[in-house]
mmCIF file of C-alpha atoms in Angstrom:
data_model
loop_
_atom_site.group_PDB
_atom_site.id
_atom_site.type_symbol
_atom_site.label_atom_id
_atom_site.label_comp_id
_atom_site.label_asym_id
_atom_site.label_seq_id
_atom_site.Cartn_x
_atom_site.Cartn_y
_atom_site.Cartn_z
ATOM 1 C CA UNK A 243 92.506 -1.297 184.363
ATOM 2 C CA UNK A 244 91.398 -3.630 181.568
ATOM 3 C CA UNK A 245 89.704 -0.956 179.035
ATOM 4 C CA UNK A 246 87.623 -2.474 175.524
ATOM 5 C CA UNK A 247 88.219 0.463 172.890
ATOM 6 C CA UNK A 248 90.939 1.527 170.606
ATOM 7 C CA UNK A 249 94.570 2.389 170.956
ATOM 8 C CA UNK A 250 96.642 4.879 169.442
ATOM 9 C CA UNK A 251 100.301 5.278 169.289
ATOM 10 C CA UNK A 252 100.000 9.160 168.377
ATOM 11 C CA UNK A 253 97.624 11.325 169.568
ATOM 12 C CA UNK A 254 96.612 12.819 166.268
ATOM 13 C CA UNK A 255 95.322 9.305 165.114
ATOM 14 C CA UNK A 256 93.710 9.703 168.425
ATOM 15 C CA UNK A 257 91.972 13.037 167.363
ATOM 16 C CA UNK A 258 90.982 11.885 163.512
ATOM 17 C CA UNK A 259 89.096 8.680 165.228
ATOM 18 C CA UNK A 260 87.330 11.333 167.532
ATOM 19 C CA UNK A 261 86.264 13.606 164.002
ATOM 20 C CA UNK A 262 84.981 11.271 162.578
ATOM 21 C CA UNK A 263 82.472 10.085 165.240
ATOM 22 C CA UNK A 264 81.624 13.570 165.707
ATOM 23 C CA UNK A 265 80.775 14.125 161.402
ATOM 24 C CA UNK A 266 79.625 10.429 161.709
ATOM 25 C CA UNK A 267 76.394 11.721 164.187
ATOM 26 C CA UNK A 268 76.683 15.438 162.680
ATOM 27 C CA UNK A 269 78.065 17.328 165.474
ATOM 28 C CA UNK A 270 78.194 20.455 166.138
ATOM 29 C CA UNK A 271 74.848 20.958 164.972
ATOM 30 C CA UNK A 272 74.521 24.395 165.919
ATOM 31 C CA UNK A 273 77.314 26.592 165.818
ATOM 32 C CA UNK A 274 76.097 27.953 169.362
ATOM 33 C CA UNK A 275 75.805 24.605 170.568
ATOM 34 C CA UNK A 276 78.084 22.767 173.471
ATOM 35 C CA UNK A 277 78.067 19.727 171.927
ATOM 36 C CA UNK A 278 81.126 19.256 169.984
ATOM 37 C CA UNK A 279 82.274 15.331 169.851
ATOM 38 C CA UNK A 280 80.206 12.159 169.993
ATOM 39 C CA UNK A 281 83.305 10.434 172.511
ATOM 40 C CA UNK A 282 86.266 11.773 173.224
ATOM 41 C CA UNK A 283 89.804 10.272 173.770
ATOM 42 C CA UNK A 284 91.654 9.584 176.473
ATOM 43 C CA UNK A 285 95.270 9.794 177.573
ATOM 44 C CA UNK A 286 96.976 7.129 179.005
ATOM 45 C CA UNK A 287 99.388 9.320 180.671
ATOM 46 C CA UNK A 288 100.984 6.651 183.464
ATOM 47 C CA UNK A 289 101.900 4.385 181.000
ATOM 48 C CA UNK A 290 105.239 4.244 179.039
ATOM 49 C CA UNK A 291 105.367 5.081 176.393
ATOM 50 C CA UNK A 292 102.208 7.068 176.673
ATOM 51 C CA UNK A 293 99.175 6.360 174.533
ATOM 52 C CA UNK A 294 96.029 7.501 173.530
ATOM 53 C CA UNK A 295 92.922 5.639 173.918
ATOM 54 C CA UNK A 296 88.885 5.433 173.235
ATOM 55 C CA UNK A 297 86.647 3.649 175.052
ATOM 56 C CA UNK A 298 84.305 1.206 173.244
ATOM 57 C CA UNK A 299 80.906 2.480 172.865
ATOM 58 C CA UNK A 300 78.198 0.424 170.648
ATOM 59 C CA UNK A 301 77.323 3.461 168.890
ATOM 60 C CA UNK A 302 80.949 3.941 167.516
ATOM 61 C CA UNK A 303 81.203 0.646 166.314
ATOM 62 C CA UNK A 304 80.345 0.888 162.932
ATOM 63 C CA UNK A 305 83.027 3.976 162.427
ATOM 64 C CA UNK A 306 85.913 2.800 164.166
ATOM 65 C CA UNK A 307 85.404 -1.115 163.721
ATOM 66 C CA UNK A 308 86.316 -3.849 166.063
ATOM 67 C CA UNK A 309 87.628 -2.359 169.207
ATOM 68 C CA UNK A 310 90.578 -4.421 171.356
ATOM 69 C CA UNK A 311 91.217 -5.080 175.230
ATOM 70 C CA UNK A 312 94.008 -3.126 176.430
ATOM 71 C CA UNK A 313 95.734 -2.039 179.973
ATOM 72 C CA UNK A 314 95.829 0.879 181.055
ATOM 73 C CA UNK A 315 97.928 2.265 184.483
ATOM 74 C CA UNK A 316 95.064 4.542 186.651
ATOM 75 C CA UNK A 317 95.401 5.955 190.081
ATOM 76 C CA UNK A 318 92.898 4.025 191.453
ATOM 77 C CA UNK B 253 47.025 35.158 203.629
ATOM 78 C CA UNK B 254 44.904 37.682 201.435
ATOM 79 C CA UNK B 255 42.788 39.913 202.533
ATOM 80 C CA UNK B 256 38.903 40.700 201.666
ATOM 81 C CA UNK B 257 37.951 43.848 202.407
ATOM 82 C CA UNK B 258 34.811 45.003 203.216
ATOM 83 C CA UNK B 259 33.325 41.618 203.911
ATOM 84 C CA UNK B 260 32.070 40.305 200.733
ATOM 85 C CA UNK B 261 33.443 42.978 198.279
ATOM 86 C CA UNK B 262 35.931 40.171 196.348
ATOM 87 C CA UNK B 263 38.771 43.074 196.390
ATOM 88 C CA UNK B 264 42.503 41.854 197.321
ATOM 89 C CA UNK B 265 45.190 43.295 198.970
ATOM 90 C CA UNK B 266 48.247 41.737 196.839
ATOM 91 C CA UNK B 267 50.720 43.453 199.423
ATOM 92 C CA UNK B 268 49.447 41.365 202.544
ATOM 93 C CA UNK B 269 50.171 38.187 200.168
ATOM 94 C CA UNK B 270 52.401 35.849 201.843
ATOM 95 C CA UNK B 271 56.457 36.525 201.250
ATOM 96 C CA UNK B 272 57.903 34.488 198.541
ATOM 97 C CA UNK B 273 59.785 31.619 200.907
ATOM 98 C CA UNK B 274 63.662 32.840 200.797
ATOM 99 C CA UNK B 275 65.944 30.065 198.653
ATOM 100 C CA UNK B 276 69.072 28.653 199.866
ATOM 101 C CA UNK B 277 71.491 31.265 198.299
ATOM 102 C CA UNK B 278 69.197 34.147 199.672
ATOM 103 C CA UNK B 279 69.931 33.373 203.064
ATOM 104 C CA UNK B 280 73.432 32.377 202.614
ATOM 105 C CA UNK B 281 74.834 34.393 199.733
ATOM 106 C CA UNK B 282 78.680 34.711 197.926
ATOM 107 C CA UNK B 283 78.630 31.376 196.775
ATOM 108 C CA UNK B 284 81.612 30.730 194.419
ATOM 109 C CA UNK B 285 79.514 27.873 192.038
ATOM 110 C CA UNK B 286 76.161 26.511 192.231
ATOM 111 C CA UNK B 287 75.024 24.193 190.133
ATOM 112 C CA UNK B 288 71.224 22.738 190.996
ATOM 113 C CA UNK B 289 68.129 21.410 189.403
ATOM 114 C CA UNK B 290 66.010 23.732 191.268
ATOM 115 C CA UNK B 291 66.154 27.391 192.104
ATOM 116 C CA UNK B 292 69.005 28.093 194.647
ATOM 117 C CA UNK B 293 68.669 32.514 194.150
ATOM 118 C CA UNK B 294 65.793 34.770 193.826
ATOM 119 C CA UNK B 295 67.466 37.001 192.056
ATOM 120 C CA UNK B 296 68.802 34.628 190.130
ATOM 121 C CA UNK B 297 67.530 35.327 186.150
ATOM 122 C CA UNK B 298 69.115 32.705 184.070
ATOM 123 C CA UNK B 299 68.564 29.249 182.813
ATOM 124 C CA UNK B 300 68.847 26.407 185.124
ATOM 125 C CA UNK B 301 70.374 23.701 182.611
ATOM 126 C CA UNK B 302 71.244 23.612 178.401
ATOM 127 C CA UNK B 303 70.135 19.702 177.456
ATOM 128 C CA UNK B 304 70.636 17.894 174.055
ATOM 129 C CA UNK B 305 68.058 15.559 173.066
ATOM 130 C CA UNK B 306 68.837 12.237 171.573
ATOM 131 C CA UNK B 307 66.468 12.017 168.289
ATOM 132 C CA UNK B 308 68.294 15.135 166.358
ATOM 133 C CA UNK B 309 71.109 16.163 169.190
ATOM 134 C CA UNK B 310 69.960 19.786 168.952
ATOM 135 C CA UNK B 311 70.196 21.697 172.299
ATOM 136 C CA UNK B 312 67.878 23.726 174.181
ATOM 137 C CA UNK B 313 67.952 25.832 177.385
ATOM 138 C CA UNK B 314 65.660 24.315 180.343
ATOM 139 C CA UNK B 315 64.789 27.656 182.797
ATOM 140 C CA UNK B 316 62.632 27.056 186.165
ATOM 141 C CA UNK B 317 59.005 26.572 186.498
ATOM 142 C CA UNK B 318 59.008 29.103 189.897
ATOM 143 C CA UNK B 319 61.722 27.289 191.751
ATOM 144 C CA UNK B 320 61.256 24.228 190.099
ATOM 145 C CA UNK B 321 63.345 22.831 187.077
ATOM 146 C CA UNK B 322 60.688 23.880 184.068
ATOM 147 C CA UNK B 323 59.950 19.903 183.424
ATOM 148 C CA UNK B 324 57.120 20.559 180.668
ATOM 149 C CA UNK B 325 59.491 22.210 178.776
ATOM 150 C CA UNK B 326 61.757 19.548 179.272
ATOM 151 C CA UNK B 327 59.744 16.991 178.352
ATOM 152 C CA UNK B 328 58.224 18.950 175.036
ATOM 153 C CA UNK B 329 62.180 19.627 173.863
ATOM 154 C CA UNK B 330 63.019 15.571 174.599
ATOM 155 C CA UNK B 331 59.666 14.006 172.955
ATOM 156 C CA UNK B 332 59.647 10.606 173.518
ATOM 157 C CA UNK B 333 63.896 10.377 173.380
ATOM 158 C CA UNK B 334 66.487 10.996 175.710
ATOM 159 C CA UNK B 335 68.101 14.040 177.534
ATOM 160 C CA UNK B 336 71.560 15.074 178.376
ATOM 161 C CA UNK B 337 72.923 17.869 179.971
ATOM 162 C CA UNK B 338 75.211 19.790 178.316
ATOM 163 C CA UNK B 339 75.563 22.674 180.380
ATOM 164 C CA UNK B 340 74.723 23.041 184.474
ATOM 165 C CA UNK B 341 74.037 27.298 184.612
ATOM 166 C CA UNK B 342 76.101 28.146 187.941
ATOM 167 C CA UNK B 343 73.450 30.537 189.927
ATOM 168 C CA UNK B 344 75.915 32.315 192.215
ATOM 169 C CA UNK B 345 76.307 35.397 189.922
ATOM 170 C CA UNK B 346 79.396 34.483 188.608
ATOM 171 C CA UNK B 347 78.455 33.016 185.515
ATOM 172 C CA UNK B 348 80.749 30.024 185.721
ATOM 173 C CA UNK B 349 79.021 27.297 183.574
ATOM 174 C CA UNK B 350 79.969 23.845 183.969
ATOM 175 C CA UNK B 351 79.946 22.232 180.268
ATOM 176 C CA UNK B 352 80.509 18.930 178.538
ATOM 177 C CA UNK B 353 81.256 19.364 174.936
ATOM 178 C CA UNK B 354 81.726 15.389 174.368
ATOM 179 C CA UNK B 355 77.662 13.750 174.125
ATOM 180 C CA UNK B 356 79.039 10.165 175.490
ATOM 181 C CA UNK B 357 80.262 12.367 179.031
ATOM 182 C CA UNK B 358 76.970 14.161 179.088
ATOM 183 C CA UNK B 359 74.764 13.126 181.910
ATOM 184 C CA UNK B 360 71.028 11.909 181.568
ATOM 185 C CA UNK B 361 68.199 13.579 182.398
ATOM 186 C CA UNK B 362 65.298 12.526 180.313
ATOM 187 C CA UNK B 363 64.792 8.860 179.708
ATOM 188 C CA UNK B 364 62.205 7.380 176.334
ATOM 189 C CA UNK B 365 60.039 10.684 176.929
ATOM 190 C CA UNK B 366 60.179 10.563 181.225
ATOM 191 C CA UNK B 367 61.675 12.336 183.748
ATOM 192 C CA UNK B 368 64.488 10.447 185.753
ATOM 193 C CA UNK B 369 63.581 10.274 188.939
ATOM 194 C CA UNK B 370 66.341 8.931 191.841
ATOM 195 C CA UNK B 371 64.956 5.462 192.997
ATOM 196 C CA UNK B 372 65.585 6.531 196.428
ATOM 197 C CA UNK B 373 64.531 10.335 196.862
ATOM 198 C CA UNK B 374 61.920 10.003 194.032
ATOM 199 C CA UNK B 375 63.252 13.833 193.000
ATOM 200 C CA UNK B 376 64.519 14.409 189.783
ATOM 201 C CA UNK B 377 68.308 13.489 189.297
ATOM 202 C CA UNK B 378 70.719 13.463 186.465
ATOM 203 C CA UNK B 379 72.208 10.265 185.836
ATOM 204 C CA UNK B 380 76.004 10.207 185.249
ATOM 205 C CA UNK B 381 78.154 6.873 183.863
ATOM 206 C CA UNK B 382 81.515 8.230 183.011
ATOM 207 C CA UNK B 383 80.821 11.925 183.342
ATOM 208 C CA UNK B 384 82.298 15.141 184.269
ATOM 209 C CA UNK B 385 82.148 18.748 183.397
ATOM 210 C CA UNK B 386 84.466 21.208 182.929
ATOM 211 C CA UNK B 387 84.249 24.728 184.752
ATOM 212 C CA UNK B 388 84.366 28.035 182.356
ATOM 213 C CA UNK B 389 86.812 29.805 184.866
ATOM 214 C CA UNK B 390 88.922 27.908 187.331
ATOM 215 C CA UNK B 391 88.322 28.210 190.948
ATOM 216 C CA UNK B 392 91.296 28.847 193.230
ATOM 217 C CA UNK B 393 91.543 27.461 196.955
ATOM 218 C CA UNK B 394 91.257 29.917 199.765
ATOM 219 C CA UNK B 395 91.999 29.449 203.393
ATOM 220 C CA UNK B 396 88.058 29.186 204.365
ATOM 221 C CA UNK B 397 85.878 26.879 201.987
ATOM 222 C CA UNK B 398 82.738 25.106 202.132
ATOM 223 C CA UNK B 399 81.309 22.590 199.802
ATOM 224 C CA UNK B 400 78.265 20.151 199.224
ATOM 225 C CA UNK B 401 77.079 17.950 196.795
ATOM 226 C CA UNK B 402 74.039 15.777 196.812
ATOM 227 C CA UNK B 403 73.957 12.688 195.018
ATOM 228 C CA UNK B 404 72.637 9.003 195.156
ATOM 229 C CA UNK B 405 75.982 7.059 195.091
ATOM 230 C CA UNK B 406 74.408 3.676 192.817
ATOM 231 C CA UNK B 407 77.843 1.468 192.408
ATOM 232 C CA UNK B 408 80.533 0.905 194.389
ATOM 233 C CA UNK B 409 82.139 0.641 191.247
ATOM 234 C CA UNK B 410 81.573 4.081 190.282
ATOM 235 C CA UNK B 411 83.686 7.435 191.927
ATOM 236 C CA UNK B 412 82.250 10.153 192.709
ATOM 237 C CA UNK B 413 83.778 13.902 192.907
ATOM 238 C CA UNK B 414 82.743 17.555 193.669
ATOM 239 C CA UNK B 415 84.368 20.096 192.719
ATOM 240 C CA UNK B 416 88.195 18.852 191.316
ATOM 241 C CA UNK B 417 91.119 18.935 189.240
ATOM 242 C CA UNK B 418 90.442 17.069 185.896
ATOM 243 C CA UNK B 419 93.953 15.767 185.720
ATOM 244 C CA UNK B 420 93.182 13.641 188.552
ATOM 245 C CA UNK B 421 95.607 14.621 190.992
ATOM 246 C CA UNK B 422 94.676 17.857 193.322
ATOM 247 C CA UNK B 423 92.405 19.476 194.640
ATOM 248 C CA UNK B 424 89.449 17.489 195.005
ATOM 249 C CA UNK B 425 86.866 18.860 197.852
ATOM 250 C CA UNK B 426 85.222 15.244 197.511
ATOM 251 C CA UNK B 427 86.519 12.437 196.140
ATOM 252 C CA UNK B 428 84.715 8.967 196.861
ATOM 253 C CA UNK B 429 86.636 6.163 195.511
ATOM 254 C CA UNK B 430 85.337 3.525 193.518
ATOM 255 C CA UNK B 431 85.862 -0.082 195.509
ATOM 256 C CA UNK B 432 88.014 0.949 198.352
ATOM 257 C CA UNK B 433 85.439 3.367 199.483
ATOM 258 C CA UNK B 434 87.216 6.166 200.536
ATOM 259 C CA UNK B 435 85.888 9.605 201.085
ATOM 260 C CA UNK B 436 88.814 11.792 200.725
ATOM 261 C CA UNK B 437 89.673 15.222 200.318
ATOM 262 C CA UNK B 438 92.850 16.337 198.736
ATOM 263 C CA UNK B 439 93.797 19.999 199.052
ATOM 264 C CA UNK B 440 97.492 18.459 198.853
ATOM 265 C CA UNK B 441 97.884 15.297 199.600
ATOM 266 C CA UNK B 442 94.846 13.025 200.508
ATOM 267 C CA UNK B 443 92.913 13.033 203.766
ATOM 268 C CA UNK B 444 90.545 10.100 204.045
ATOM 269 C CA UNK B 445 87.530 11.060 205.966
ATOM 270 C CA UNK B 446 85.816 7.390 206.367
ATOM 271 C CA UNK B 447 85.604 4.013 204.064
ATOM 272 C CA UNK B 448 82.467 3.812 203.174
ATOM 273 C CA UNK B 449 81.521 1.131 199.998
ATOM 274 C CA UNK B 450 77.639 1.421 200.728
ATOM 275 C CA UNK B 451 75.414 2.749 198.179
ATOM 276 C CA UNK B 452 72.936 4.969 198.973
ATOM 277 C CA UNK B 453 71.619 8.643 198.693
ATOM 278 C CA UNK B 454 73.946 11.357 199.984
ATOM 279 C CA UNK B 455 74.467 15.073 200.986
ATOM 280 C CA UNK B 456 78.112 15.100 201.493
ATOM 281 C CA UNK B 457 79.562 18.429 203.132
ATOM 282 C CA UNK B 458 83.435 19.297 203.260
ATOM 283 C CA UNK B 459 85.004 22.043 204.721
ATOM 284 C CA UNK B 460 88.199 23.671 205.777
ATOM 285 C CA UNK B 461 87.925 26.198 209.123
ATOM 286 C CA UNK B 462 90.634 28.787 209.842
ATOM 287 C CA UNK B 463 93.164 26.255 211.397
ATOM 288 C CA UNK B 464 93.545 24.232 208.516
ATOM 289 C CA UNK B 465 90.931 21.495 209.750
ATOM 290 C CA UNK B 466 89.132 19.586 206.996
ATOM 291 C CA UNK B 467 86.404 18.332 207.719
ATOM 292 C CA UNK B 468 83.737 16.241 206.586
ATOM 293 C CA UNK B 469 80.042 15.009 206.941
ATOM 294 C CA UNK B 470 77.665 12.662 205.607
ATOM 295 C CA UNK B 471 74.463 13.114 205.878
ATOM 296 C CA UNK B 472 75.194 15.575 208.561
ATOM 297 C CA UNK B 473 76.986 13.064 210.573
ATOM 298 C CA UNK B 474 80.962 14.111 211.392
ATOM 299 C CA UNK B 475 83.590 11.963 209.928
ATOM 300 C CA UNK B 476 86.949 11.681 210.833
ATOM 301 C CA UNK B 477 88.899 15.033 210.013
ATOM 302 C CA UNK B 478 92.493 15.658 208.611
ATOM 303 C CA UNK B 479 94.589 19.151 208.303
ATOM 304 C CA UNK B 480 95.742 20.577 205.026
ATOM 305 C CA UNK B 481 97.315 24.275 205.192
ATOM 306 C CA UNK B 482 97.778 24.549 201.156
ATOM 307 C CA UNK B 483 96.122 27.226 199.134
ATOM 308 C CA UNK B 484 96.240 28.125 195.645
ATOM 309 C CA UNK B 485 95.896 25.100 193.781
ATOM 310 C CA UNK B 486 92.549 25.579 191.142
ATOM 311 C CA UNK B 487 89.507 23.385 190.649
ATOM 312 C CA UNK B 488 88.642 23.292 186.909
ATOM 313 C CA UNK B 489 85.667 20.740 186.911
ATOM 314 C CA UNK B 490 82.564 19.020 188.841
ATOM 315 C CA UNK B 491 83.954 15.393 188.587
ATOM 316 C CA UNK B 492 86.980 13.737 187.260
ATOM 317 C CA UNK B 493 87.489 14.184 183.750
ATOM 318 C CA UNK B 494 90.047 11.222 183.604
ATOM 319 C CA UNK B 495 89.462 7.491 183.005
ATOM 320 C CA UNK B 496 87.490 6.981 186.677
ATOM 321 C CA UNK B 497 84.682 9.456 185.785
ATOM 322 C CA UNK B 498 81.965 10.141 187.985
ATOM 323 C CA UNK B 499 78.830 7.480 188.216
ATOM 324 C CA UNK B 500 75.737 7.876 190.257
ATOM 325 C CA UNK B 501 73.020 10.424 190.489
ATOM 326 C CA UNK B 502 73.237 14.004 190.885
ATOM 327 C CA UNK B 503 71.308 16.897 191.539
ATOM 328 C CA UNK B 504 73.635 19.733 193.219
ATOM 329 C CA UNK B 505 76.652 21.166 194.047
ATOM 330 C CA UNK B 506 77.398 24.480 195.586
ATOM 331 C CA UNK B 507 80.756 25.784 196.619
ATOM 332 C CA UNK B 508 81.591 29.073 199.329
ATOM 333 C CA UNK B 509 85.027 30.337 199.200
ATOM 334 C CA UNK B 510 84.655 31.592 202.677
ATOM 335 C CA UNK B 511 83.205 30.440 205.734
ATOM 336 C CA UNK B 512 79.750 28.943 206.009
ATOM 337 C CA UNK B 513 80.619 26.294 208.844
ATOM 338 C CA UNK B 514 78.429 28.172 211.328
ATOM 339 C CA UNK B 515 75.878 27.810 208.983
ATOM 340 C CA UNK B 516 76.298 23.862 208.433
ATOM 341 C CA UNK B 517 72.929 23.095 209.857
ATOM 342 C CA UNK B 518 70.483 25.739 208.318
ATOM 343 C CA UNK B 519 72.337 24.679 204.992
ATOM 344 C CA UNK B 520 72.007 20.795 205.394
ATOM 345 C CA UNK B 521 68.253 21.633 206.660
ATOM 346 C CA UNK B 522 67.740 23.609 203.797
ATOM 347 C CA UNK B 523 69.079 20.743 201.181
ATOM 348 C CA UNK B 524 67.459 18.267 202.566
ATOM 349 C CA UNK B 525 63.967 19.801 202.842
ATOM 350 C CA UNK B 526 63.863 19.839 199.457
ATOM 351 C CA UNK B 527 66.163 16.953 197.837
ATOM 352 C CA UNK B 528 65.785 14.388 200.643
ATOM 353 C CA UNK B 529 68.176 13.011 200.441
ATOM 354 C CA UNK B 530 68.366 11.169 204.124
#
């Protein structure tokens, strides 16, 4: 499956990108809230090696920059 | 009907007032999840959904208006934004919540200020793109299970999914595949039930009887059935939390861990009374 988004090698790179959407729109707002992360990553766990990924969203855009077209192996 | 007594002496007898009409859960109780916009349990207490509105993302708790989603104060929390659901209150009595802590996986309920309403049912629906939620307490697979979910399958190039495993493999009690079409179960490996790629409002029931038969119906018609003997495997969300998330609209999901099969019909009439959804 053809995703638009961003790629990361290492899945902590993977979880700083998600942070900083998440301070970027102020989230949690309430610490009793559910809301905890703006997007959240993905793992592209069929592929070798294995990567991390987030899918492109407008809204994201101006944190994380340009995104990229990448495969990714699914199920389905 | 009330009573006057005495002719023309305006006094009431509130006890000869007509029986609150039993909910679904009422009549057929020990539900393992249930997750609805409306009231499924009298006795039921709690909220119906937690939503996060768009122009601040602060969160609020949506209760019923009698056994009706409490829209005003929907509507009052949104303003003239957007709604997501955060949080789907499970009504059996066993307080497992079905959350989404990510806002781009939440689904929408409140669109510029209005309602969502399904295109086809006209009932308020939640609107899902690439969303799932995530179950507080894991649900184990028993011999004798029953499941339904009613939904307004929009794409073909969407999934949808009941109750599953978020690691996309097993179990799944519905699983309706993007493209191919497929409604499958998978309580080990997959049993496909029909191909199906039309879009379309649902009530899709699964089930597994006491001699490992799974079966299947849409909108109350029998599909082709499979056998699956395997227990023990644990549902941990409503949808797939992997890259095919669910898409469509949804309203409801209830799941038995024992056997309601005898009960198929007063269930499906009792679903589709309210949600019509065929």
């Amino acid at each position: 499956m053809l995703i638009n988004g961003y790629k990361y090698t290492n899945e902590q790179d993977a979880i700083d990108a998600r942070k900083q959407c998440a301070d970027y729109y102020g989230l949690p707002v309430a610490p009793e809230d559910v809301t905890q992360y703006w997007v959240d990553y993905e793992t592209a766990e069929l592929d070798n090696p294995i990567f991390w990924y987030i899918v492109f969203d407008s809204s994201i855009e101006i944190i994380l920059g340009e995104p990229t077209e990448f495969e990714v192996i699914t199920e389905e | 009907m009330p009573v006057i007594l005495g002719g023309n002496t305006g006094i009431y007898l509130a006890s000869l007032a007509p029986p609150a009409p039993s909910l679904l859960l009422d009549t057929y109780p020990n539900a393992a999840v249930a997750y609805s916009l409306r009231k499924l349990r009298t006795a039921y207490s709690g909220n119906c959904i937690r939503v996060r509105r768009s122009v601040d993302n602060a969160e609020q708790d949506i209760a019923f208006s009698g056994n009706d989603l409490d829209t005003a104060s929907l509507l009052t929390f949104c303003g003239a934004g957007n709604g997501f659901v955060t949080t789907w209150y499970d009504q059996s009595g066993n307080a497992n919540n079905s959350t989404q802590a990510t806002a781009a996986n939440q689904a929408q309920i409140v669109s510029s200020g209005n309602l969502i309403l399904d295109p086809i049912t006209n009932k308020i629906t939640t609107t899902w793109t690439t969303d799932a939620y995530t179950l507080t307490n894991t649900i184990t697979t028993v011999q004798l299970m029953y499941h339904y979910m009613v939904f307004n399958r929009t794409s073909n190039s969407s999934s949808a999914a009941g109750l599953s495993k978020s690691n996309n493999t097993f179990p799944t009690m519905l699983r309706w595949l993007a493209t191919l079409g497929d409604m499958t179960t998978r309580l080990n490996s997959v049993i496909i039930h029909s191909t199906n790629t039309t879009t379309g409002s649902n009530l899709v029931t699964t089930l597994r009887d006491g001699s490992n038969v799974v079966k299947m119906f849409r909108n109350s018609i029998d599909l082709t059935t499979g056998t699956s003997s395997n227990i023990g495997a644990t549902f941990d969300s409503w949808g797939n939390a992997n890259a095919s998330r669910n898409g469509g609209n949804y309203a409801e999901l209830v799941h038995w861990n024992n056997d309601q099969e005898a009960n198929r019909t007063g269930i499906e009439t009792n679903v589709n009374t309210y949600w019509n959804a065929y």
